[in-house]
Short mmCIF file of C-alpha atoms in Angstrom, two decimals:
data_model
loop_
_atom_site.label_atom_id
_atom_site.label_comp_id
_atom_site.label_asym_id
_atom_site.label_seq_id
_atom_site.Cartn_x
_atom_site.Cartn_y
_atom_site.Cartn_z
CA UNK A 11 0.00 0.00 0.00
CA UNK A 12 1.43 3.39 -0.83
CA UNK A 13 1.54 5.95 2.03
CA UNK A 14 0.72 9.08 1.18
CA UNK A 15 2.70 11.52 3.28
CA UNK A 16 1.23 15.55 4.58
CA UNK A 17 2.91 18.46 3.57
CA UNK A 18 4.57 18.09 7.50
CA UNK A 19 5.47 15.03 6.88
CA UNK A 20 7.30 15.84 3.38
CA UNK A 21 8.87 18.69 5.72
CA UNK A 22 10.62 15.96 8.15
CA UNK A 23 11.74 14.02 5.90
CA UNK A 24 13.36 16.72 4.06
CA UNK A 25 15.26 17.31 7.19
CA UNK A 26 16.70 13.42 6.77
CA UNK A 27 17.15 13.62 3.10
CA UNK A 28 19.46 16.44 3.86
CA UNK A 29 21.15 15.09 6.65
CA UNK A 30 22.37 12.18 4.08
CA UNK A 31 23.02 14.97 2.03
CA UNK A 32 25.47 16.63 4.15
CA UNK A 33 26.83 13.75 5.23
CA UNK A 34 27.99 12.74 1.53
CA UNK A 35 29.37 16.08 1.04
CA UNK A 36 31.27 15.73 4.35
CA UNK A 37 32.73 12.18 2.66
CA UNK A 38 33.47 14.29 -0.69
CA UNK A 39 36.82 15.31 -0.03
CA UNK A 40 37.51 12.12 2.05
CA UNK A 41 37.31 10.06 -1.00
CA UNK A 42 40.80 9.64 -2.31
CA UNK A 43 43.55 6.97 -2.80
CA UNK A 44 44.85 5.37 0.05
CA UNK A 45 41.68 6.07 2.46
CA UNK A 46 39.80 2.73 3.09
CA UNK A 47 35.88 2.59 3.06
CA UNK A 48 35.95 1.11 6.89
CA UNK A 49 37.29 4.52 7.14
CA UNK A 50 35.36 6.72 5.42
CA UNK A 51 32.50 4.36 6.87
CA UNK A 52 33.23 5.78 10.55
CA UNK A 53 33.35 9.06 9.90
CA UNK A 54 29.81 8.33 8.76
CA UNK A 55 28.14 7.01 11.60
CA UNK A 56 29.68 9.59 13.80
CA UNK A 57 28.77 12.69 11.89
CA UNK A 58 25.00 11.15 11.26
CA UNK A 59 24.73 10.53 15.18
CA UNK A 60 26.33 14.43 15.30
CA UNK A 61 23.15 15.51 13.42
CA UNK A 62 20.97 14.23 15.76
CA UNK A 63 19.97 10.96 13.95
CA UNK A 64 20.41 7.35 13.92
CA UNK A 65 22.59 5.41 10.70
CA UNK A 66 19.48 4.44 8.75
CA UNK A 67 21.51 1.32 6.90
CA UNK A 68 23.07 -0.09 10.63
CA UNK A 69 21.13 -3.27 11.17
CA UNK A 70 18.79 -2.59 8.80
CA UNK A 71 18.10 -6.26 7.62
CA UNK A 72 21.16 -7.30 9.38
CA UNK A 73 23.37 -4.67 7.60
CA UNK A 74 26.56 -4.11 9.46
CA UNK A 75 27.45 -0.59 8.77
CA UNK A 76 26.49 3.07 8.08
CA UNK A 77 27.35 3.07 4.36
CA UNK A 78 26.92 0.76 1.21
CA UNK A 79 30.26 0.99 -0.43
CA UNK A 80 30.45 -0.70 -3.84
CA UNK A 81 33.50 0.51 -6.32
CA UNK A 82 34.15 0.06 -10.18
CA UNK A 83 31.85 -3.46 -10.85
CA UNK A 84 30.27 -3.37 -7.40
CA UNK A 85 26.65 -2.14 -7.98
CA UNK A 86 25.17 -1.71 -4.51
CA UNK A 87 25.36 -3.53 -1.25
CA UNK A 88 28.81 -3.55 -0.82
CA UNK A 89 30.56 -3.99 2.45
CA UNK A 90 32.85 -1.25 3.72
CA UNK A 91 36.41 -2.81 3.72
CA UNK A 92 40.03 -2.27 4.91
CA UNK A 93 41.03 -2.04 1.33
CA UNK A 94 42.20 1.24 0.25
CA UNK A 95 40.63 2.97 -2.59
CA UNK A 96 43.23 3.37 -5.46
CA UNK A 97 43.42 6.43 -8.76
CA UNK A 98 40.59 5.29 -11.46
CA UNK A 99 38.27 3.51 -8.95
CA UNK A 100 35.21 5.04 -8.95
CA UNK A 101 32.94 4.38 -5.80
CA UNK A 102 29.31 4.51 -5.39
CA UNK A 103 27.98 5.84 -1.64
CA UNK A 104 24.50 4.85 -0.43
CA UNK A 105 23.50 6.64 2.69
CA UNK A 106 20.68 6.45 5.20
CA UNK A 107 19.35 8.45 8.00
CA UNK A 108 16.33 8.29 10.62
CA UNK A 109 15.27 11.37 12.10
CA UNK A 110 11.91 11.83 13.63
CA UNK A 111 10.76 8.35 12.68
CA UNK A 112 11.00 9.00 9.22
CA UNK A 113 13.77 8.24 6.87
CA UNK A 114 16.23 9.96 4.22
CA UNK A 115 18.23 7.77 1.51
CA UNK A 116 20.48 8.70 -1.15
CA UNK A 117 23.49 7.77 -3.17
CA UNK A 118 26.48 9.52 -5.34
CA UNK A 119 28.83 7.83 -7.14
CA UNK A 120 32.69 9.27 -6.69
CA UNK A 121 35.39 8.99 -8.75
CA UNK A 122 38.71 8.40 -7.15
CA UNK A 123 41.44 11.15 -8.50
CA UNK A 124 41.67 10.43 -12.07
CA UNK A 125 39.74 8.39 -13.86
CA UNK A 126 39.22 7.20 -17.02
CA UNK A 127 37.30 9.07 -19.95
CA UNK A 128 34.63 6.21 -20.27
CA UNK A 129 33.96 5.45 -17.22
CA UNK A 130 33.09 9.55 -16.15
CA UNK A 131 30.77 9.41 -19.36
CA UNK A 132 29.35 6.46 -17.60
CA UNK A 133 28.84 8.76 -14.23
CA UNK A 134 27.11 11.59 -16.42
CA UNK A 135 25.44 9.57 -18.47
CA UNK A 136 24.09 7.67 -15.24
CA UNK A 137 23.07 10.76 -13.39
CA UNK A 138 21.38 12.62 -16.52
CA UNK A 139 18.98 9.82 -16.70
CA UNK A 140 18.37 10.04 -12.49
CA UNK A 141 17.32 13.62 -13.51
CA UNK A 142 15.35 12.36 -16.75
CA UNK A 143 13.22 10.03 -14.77
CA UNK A 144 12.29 12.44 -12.27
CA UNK A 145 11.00 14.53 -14.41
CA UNK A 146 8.47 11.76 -15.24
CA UNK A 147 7.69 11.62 -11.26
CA UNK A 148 4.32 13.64 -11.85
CA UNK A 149 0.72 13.71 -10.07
CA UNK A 150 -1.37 11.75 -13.01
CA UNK A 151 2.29 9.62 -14.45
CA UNK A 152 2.57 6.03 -13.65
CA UNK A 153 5.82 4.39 -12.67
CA UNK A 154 6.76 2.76 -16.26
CA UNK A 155 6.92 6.43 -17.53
CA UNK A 156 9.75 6.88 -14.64
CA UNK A 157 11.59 3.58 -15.70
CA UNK A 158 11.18 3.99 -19.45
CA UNK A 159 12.33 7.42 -19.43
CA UNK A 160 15.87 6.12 -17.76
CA UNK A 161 15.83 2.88 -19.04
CA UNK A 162 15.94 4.26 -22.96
CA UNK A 163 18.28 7.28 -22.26
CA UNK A 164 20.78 4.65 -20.94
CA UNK A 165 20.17 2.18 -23.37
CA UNK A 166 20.48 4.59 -26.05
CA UNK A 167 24.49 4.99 -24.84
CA UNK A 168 24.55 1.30 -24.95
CA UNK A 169 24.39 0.50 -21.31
CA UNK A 170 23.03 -2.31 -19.32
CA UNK A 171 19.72 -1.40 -16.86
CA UNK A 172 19.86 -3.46 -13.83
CA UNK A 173 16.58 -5.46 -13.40
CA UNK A 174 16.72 -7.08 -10.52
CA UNK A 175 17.10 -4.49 -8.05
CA UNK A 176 15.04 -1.09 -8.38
CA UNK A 177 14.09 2.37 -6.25
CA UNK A 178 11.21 2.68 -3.39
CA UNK A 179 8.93 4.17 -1.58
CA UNK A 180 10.48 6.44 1.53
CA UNK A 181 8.84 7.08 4.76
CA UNK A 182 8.89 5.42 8.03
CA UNK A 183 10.02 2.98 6.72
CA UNK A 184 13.22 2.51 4.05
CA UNK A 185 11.29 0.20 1.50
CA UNK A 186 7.63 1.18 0.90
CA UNK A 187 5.55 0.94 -1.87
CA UNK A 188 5.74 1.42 -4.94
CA UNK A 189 8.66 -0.41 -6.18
CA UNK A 190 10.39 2.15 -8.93
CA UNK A 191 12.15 -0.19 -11.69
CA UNK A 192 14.44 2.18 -13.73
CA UNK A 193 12.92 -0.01 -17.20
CA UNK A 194 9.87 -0.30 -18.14
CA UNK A 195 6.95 0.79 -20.43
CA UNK A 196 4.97 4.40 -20.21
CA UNK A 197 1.74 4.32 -19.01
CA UNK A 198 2.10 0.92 -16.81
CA UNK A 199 2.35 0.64 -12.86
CA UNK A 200 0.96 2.11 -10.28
CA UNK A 201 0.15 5.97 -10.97
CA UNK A 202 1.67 8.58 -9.19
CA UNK A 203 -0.30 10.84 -7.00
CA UNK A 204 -0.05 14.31 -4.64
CA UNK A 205 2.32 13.70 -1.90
CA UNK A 206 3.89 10.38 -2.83
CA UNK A 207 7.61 10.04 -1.35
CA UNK A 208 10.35 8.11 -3.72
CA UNK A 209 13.84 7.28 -4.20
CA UNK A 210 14.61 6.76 -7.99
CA UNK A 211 18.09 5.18 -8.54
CA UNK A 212 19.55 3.85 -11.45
CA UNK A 213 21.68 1.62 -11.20
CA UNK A 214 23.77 1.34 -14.98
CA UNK A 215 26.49 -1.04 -16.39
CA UNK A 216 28.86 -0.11 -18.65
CA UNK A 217 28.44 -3.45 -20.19
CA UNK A 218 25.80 -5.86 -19.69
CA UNK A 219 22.38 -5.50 -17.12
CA UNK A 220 22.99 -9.31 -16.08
CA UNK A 221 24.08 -9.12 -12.27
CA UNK A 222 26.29 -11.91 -10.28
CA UNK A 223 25.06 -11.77 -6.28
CA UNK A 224 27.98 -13.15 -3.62
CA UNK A 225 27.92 -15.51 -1.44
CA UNK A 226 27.46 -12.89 1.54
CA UNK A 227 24.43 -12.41 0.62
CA UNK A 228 24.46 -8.48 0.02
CA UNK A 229 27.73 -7.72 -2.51
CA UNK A 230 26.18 -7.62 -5.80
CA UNK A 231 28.35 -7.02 -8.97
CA UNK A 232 28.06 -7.07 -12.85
CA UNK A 233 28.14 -10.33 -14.37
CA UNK A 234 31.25 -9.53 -16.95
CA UNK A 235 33.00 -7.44 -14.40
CA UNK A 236 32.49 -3.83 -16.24
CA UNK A 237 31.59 -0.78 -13.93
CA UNK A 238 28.69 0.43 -12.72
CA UNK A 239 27.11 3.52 -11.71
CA UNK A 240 24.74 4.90 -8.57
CA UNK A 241 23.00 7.88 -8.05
CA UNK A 242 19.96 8.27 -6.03
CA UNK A 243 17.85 11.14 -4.95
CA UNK A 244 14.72 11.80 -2.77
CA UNK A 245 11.60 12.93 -4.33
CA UNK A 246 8.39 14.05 -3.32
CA UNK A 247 5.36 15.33 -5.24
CA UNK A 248 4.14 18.63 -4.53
CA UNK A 249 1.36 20.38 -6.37
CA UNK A 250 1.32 17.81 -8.59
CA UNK A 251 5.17 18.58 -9.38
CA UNK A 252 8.32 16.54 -8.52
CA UNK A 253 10.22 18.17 -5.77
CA UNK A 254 13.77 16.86 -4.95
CA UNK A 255 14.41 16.53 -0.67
CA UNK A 256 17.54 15.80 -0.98
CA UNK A 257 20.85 17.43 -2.63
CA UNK A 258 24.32 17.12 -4.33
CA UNK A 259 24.97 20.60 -3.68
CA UNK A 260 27.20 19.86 -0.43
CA UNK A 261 28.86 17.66 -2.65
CA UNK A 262 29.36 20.16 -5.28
CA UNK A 263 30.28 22.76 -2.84
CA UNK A 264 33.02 20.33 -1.58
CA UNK A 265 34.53 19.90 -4.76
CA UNK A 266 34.32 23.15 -6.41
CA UNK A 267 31.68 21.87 -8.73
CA UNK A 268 29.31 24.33 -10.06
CA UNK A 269 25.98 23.23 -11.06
CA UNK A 270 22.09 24.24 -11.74
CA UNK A 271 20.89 20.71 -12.27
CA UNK A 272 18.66 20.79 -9.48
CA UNK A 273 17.07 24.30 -9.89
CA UNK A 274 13.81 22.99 -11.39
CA UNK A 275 13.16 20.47 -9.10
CA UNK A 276 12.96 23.05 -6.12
CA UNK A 277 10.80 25.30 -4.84
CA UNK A 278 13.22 27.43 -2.91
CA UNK A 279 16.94 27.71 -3.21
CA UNK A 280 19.00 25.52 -1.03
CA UNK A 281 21.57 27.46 1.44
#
């Protein structure tokens, strides 16, 4: 059943999108070679506990940590590791937070110093489409319109749409309904209506969609070892209009990044 949230309610968890916000721009200029994601995993927790709210990933479904970490063919689910990130990895960084019962969860994917020209046309390419497929997020849409929209932007530069794992509903709790695929046909699923709460994240292979899941039961990677890319934002419908909770901007502010790519999607600007 989809929960529709109140305009309060869209206000709270605004304040936990941005705390996972802030928190991934406080890990932007951690993310180097040489720093290990056990590392950049504790610096995590404490800053999230700093902001007055609880790791929304820790023992969530027996999760052991603050942070999904999953570099270069990692896709999501990744344990944080004692490994140390080296120039060309890229990383991808899925965050939660719980604040006031209700929860914030979002993902960027980082390169690590240099990296290769096709793999950063990977990350654009990847996060163009997260921006593509809100757009589709409307009162009166459905949710293939959201996973078409991605899925053939992607597809059109030739890259694999992972299938088996897909965005949410957000609220009280992580995983509500609906389930957002990022493929799919327009005008199917469930249709979208006035203050709905999602997280649309594609998740995009440089080579094929087909998946390989470990033995752990969480690390999930592509099945032909090419990289993949993770972005993920919060979005709510308001007056019929998709309105992004959460931000890259402390990301971008971290790493001298100018950007308007978020201007339509909010109704005041972000300070």
């Amino acid at each position: 059943m989809i929960k529709i949230k109140t305009r309060e309610e869209i206000e709270i968890m605004r304040e936990s999108a941005l705390i996972v916000s802030k928190t991934l721009g406080m890990l932007a200029k951690e993310v180097k070679p040489g720093v290990t994601t056990l590392q950049l995993d504790k610096m995590a927790e404490e800053f999230i506990r700093e902001q007055g709210a609880i790791p929304g990933f820790l023992g969530l479904y027996g999760f052991p940590n603050t942070l999904c970490m999953s570099p270069n063919e990692q896709i999501v689910h990744g344990f944080p590791n004692n490994d140390p990130l080296v120039e060309g990895d890229i990383i991808s960084i899925d965050c939660g937070a719980l604040k006031n019962d209700f929860y914030g969860d979002h993902a960027y994917t980082f390169s690590v110093g240099e990296i290769a020209p096709e793999t950063q046309k990977l990350l654009d390419v990847t996060k163009e489409s997260l921006y593509i497929g809100i757009r589709e997020f409307r009162a009166g849409n459905r949710v293939g319109d959201v996973g078409y929209a991605i899925q053939n932007y992607c597809e059109s530069h030739g890259y694999g749409i992972v299938r088996e794992l897909v965005g949410h509903g957000l609220g009280r709790k992580m995983h509500e309904d609906p389930e957002m695929p990022n493929y799919g046909k327009r005008g199917r699923g469930k249709k979208f209506k006035e203050g709905m709460v999602v997280a649309i994240e594609p998740m995009v292979n440089m080579g094929t969609h087909k998946i390989h899941q470990h033995s752990d039961g969480w690390t999930i990677t592509t099945q032909d070892k090419k990289m993949s890319a993770h972005f993920e934002h919060d979005v709510a419908i308001v007056d019929g209009k998709p309105e992004l909770l959460s931000t890259f901007k402390y990301i971008y502010d971290a790493l001298g990044i100018e950007s308007d790519e978020e201007d339509e999607f909010r109704a005041k600007k972000l300070i």
